[in-house]
GROMACS .gro file of C-alpha atoms in nm:
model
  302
    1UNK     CA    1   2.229   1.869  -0.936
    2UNK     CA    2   2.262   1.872  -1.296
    3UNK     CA    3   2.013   2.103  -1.456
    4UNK     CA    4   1.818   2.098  -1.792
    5UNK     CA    5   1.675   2.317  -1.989
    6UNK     CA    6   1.253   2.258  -1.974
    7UNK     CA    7   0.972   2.417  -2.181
    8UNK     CA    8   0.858   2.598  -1.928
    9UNK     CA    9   0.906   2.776  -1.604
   10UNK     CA   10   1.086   2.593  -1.284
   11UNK     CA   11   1.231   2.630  -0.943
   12UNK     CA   12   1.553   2.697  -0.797
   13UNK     CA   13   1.675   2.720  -0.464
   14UNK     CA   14   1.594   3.073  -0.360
   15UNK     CA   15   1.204   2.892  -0.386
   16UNK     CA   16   1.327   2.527  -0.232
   17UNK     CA   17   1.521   2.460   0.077
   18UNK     CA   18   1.638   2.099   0.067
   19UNK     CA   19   1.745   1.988   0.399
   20UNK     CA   20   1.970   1.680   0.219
   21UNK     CA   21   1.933   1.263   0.231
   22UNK     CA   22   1.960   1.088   0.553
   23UNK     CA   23   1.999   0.704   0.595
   24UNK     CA   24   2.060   0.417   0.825
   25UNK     CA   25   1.914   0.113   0.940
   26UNK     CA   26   1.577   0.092   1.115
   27UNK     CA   27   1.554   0.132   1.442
   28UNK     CA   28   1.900   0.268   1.425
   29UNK     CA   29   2.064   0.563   1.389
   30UNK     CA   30   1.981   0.771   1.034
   31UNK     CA   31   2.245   0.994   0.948
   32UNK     CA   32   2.339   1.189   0.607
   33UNK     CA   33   2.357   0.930   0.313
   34UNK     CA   34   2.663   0.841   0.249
   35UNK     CA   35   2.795   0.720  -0.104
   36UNK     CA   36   2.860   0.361   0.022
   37UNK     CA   37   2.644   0.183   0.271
   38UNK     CA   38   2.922  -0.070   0.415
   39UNK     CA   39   2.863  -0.422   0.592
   40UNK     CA   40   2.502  -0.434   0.410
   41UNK     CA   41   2.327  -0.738   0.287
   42UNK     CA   42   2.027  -0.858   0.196
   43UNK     CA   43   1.848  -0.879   0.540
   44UNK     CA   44   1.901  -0.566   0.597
   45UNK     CA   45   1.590  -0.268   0.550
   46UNK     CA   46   1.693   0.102   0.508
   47UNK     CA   47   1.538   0.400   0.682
   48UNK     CA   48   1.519   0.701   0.406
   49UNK     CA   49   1.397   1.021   0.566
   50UNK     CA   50   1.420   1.388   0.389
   51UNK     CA   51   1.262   1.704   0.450
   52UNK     CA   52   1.181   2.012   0.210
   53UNK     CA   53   1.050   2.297   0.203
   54UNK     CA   54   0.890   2.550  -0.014
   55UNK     CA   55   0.901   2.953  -0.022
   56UNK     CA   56   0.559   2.987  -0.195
   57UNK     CA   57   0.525   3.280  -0.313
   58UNK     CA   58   0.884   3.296  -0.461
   59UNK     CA   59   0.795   2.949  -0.620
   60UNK     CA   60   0.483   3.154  -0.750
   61UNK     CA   61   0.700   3.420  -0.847
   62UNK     CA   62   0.924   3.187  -1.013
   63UNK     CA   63   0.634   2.999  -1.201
   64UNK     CA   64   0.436   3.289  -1.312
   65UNK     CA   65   0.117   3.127  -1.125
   66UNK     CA   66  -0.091   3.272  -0.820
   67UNK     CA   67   0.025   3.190  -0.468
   68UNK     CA   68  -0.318   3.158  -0.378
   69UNK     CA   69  -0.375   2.852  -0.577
   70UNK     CA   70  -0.094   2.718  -0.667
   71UNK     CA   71  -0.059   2.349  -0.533
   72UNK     CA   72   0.280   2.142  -0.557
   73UNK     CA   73   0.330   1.768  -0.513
   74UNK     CA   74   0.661   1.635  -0.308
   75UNK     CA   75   0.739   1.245  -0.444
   76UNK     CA   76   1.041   1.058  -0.279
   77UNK     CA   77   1.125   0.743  -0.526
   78UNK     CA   78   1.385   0.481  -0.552
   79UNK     CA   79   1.527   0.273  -0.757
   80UNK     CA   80   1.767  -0.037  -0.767
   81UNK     CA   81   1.963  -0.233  -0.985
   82UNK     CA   82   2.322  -0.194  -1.092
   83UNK     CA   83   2.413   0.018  -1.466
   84UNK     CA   84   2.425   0.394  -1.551
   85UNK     CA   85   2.043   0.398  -1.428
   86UNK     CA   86   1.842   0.189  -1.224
   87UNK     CA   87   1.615  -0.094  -1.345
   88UNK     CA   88   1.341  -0.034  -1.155
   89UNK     CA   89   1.143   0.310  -0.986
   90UNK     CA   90   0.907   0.277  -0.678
   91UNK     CA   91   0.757   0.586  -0.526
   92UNK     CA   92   0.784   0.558  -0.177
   93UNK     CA   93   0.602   0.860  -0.061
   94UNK     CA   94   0.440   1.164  -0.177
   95UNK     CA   95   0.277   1.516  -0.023
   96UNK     CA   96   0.109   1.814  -0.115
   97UNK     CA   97   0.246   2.193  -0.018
   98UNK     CA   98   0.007   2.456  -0.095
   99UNK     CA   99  -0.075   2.812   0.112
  100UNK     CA  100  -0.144   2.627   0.428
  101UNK     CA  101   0.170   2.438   0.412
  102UNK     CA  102   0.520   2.500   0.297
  103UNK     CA  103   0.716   2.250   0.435
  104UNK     CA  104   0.723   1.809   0.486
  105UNK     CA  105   0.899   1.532   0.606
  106UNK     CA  106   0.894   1.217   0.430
  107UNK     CA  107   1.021   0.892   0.567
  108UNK     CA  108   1.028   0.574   0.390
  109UNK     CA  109   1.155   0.160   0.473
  110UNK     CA  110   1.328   0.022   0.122
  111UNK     CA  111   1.362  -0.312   0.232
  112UNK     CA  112   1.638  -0.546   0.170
  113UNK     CA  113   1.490  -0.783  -0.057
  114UNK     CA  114   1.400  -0.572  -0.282
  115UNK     CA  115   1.766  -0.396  -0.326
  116UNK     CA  116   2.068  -0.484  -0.576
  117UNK     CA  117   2.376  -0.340  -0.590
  118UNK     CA  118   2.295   0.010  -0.530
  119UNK     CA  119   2.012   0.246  -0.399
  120UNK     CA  120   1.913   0.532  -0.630
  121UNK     CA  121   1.700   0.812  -0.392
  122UNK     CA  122   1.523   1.058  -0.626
  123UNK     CA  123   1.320   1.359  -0.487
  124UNK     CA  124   1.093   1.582  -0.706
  125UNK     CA  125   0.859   1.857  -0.680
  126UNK     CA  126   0.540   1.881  -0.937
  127UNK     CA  127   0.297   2.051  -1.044
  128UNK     CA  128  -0.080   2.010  -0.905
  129UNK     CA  129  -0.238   2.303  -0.972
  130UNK     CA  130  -0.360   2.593  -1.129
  131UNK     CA  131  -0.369   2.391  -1.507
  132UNK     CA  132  -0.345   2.677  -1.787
  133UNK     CA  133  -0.313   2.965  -1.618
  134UNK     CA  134  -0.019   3.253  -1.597
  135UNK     CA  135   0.207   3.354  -1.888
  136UNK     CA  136   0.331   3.206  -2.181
  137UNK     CA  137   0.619   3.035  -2.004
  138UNK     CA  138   0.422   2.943  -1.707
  139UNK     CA  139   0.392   2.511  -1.710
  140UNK     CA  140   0.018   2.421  -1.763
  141UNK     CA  141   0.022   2.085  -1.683
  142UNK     CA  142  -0.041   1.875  -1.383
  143UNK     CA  143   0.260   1.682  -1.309
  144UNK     CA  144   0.480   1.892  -1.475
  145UNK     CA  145   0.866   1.863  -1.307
  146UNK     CA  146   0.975   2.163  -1.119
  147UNK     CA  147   1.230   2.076  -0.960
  148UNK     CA  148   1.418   1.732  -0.852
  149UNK     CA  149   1.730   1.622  -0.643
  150UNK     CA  150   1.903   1.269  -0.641
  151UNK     CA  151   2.121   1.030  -0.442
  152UNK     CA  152   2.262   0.694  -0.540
  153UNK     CA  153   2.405   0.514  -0.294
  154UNK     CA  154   2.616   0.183  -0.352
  155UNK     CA  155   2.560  -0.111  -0.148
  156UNK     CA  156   2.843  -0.277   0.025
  157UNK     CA  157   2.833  -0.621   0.011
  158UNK     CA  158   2.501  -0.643  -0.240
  159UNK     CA  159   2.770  -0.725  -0.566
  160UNK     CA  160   2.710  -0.871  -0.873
  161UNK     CA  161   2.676  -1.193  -0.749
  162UNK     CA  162   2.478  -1.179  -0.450
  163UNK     CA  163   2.129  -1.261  -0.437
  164UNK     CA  164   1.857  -1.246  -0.173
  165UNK     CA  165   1.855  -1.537   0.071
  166UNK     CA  166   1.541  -1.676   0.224
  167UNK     CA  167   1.540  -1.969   0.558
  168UNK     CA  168   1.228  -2.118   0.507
  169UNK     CA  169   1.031  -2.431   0.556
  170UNK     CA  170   0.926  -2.573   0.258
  171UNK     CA  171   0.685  -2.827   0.388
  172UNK     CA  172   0.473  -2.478   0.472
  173UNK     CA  173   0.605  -2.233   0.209
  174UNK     CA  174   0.589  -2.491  -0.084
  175UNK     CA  175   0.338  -2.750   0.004
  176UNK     CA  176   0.284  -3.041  -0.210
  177UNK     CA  177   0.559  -2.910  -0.431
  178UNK     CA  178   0.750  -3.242  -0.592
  179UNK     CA  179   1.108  -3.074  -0.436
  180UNK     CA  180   1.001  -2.994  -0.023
  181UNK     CA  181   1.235  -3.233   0.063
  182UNK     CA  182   1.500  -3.047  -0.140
  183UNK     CA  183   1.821  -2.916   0.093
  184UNK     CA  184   1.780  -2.556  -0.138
  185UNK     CA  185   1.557  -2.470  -0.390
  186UNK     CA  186   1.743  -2.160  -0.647
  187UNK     CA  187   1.436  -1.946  -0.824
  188UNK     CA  188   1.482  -1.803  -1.150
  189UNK     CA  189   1.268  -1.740  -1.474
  190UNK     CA  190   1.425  -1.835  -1.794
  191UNK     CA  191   1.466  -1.557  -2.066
  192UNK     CA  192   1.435  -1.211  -1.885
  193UNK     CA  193   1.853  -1.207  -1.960
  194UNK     CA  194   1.807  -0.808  -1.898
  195UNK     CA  195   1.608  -0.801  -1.598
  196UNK     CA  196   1.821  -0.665  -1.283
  197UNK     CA  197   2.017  -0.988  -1.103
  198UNK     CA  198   2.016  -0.977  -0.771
  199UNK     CA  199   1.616  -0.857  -0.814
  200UNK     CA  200   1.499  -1.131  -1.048
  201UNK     CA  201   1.659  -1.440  -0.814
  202UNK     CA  202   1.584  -1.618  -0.529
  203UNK     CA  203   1.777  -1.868  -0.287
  204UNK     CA  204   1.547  -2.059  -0.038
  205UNK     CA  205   1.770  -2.299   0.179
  206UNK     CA  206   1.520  -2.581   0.346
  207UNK     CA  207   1.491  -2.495   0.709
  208UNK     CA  208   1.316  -2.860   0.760
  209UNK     CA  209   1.660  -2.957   0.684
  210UNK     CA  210   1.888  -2.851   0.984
  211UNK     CA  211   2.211  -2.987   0.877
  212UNK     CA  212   2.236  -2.815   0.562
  213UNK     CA  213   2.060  -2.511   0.723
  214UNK     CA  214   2.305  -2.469   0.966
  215UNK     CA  215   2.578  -2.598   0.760
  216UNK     CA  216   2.460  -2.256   0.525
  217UNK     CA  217   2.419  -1.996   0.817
  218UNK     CA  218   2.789  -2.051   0.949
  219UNK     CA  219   2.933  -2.006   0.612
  220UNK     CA  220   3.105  -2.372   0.522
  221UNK     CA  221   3.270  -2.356   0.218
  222UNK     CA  222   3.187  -2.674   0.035
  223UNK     CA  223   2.808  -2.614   0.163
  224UNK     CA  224   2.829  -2.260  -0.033
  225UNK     CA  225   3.023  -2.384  -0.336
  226UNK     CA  226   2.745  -2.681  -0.369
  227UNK     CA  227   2.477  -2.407  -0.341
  228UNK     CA  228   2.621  -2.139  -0.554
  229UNK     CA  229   2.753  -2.388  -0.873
  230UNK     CA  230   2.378  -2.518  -0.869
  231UNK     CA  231   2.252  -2.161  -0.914
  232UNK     CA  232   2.543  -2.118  -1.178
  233UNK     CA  233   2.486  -2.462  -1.353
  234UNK     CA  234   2.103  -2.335  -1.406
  235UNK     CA  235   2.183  -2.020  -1.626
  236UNK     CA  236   2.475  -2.132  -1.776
  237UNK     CA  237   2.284  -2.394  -1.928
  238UNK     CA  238   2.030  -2.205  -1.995
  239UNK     CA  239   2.256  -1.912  -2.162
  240UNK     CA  240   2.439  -2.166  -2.439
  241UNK     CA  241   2.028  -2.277  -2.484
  242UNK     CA  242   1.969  -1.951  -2.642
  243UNK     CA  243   1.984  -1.905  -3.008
  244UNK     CA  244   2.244  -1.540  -3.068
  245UNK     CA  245   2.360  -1.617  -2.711
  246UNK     CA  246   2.739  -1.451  -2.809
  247UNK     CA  247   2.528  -1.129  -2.943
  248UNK     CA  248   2.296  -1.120  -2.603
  249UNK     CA  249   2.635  -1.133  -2.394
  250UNK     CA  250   2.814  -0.925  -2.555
  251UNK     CA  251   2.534  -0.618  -2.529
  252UNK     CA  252   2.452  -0.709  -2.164
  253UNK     CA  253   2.395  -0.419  -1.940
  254UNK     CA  254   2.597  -0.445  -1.577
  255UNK     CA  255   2.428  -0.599  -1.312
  256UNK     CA  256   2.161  -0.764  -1.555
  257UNK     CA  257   2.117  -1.173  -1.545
  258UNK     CA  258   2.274  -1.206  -1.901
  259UNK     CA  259   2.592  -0.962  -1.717
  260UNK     CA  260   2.577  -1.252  -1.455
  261UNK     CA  261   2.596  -1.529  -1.692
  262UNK     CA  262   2.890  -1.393  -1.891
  263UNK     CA  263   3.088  -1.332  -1.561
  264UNK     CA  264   3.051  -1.702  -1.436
  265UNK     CA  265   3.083  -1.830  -1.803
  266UNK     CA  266   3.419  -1.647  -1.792
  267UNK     CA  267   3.501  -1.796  -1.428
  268UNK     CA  268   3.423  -2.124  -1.533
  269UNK     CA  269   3.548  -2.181  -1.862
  270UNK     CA  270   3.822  -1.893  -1.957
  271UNK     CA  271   3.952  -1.773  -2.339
  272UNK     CA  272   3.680  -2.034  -2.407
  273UNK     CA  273   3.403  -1.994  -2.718
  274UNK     CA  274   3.060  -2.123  -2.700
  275UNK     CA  275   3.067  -2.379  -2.948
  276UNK     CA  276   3.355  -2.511  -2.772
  277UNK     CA  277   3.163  -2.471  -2.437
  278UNK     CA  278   2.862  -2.664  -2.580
  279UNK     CA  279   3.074  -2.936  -2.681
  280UNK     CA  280   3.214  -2.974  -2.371
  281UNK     CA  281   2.899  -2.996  -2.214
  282UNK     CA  282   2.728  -3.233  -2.452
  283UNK     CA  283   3.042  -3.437  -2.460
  284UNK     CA  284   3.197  -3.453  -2.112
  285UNK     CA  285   2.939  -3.350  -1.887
  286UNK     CA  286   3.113  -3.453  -1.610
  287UNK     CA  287   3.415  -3.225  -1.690
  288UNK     CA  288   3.147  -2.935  -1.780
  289UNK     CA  289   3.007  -2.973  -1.438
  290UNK     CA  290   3.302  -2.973  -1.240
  291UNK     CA  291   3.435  -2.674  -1.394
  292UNK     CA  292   3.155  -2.509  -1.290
  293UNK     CA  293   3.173  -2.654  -0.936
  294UNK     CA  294   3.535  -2.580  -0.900
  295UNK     CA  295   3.438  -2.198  -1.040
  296UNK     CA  296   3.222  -2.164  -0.772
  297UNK     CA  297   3.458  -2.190  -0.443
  298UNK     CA  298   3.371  -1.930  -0.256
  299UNK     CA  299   3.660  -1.772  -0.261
  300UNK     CA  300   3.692  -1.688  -0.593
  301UNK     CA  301   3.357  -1.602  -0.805
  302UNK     CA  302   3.233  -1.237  -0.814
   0.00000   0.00000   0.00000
């Protein structure tokens, strides 16, 4: 754990005894986090558990404050999203320790869907209470940081171009809608280029369409190269739409859509410039789309 140097007063371990990160599937076995959860995908929830505990009157010591008051808040967050930090925090749960009780368990789900490339545990103790009171040194404020632990965690099979999957009908999950008759149907919102990928997509494959359903589920190739050049055809397009487009690629953050773009614009059209790429597609469309088509076998985008 990397430590920092704060305005005020804080806790070490002689005050906090951190048990460590456990992990696993639910309803399966949780054991200690390791640094790559293998064979995971998209379906698949997490169990997070941790447990803590708090020597209060050496954290009272520590903080200058009485024990008899003194009132500390346990958070357990995570966050997702590939790059040097992750895009997005959720707290997941929280507790209080105070003279009646050092110690707590915390146990959390972090589902599937909401996951991209990597899972980012963070653990942190805070101040609740007394506000202004001990020495000069002492820290005053409610929700001041005492002390804090991380894990990140990379998933397995949750890359860069992975995104979550849903089977559902679209008769009932889209009624009315002008495409329920649609084999697949990829979601996307134009323009939020640095949002996290895998957390700001969606594939829906038409389960009121069993061929192509069950062509999907057991993994045929030209099924999953039709799917995946669709979803590639949308933000390629929509990248060379954007005015500055070379600037936005070039300063994209890993694992964001704009990273995503660049990747398949490089798959699809190599040692090639965007003007060029433009004129291709305003020109030959044909040969813009099959590039793209032939990009996305299976076998070779990442």
């Amino acid at each position: 754990m990397k430590r920092f140097a704060y305005p005020f007063l804080t806790l070490d371990e002689r005050a906090v005894t951190f048990a460590g990160w456990f992990a696993g599937p639910v309803k399966g076995v949780v054991r200690r986090a390791p640094e790559i959860m293998e064979h995971w995908d998209y379906h698949q929830d997490i169990q997070v558990e941790v447990e803590l505990s708090v020597d209060l009157a050496e954290a009272a010591r520590q903080l200058g404050l009485p024990a008899q008051t003194l009132q500390l808040q346990v958070a357990l967050s995570m966050g997702t999203g590939a790059g040097r930090l992750p895009r997005r925090m959720t707290r997941l749960r929280s507790s209080v320790l105070d003279e009646g009780r050092h110690s707590v368990r915390l146990d959390a789900i972090c589902h599937g869907y909401e996951l991209s490339s990597r899972l980012w545990l963070e653990l942190s103790i805070s101040l609740l209470g007394p506000e202004h009171c001990g020495n000069g040194l002492s820290p005053a404020r409610k929700g001041a940081r005492l002390w804090g632990t991380h894990h990140d965690m990379l998933l397995d099979g949750g890359g860069a171009s992975r995104f979550p999957v849903e089977l559902v009908s679209f008769s009932c999950t889209f009624p009315g809608r002008s495409f329920t008759t649609a084999p697949w149907f990829f979601f996307w919102r134009r323009g939020f280029w640095e949002a996290d990928f895998g957390g700001s997509v969606r594939l829906y494959i038409n389960d009121d369409m069993p061929l192509t359903s069950e062509r999907f589920a057991l993994g045929d190739a030209a099924t999953l190269q039709a799917i995946l050049a669709d979803a590639m055809t949308q933000i390629i397009s929509a990248m060379l739409d954007e005015d500055g487009c070379e600037a936005l690629l070039a300063g994209a953050d890993d694992g964001s859509v704009a990273a995503q773009a660049r990747n398949w614009l490089g798959l699809a059209f190599p040692q090639q410039n965007m003007e060029t790429i433009r004129s291709l597609r305003t020109q030959q469309p044909g040969q813009f789309h099959a590039a793209i088509l032939a990009a996305a076998d299976p076998g070779e985008t990442k």
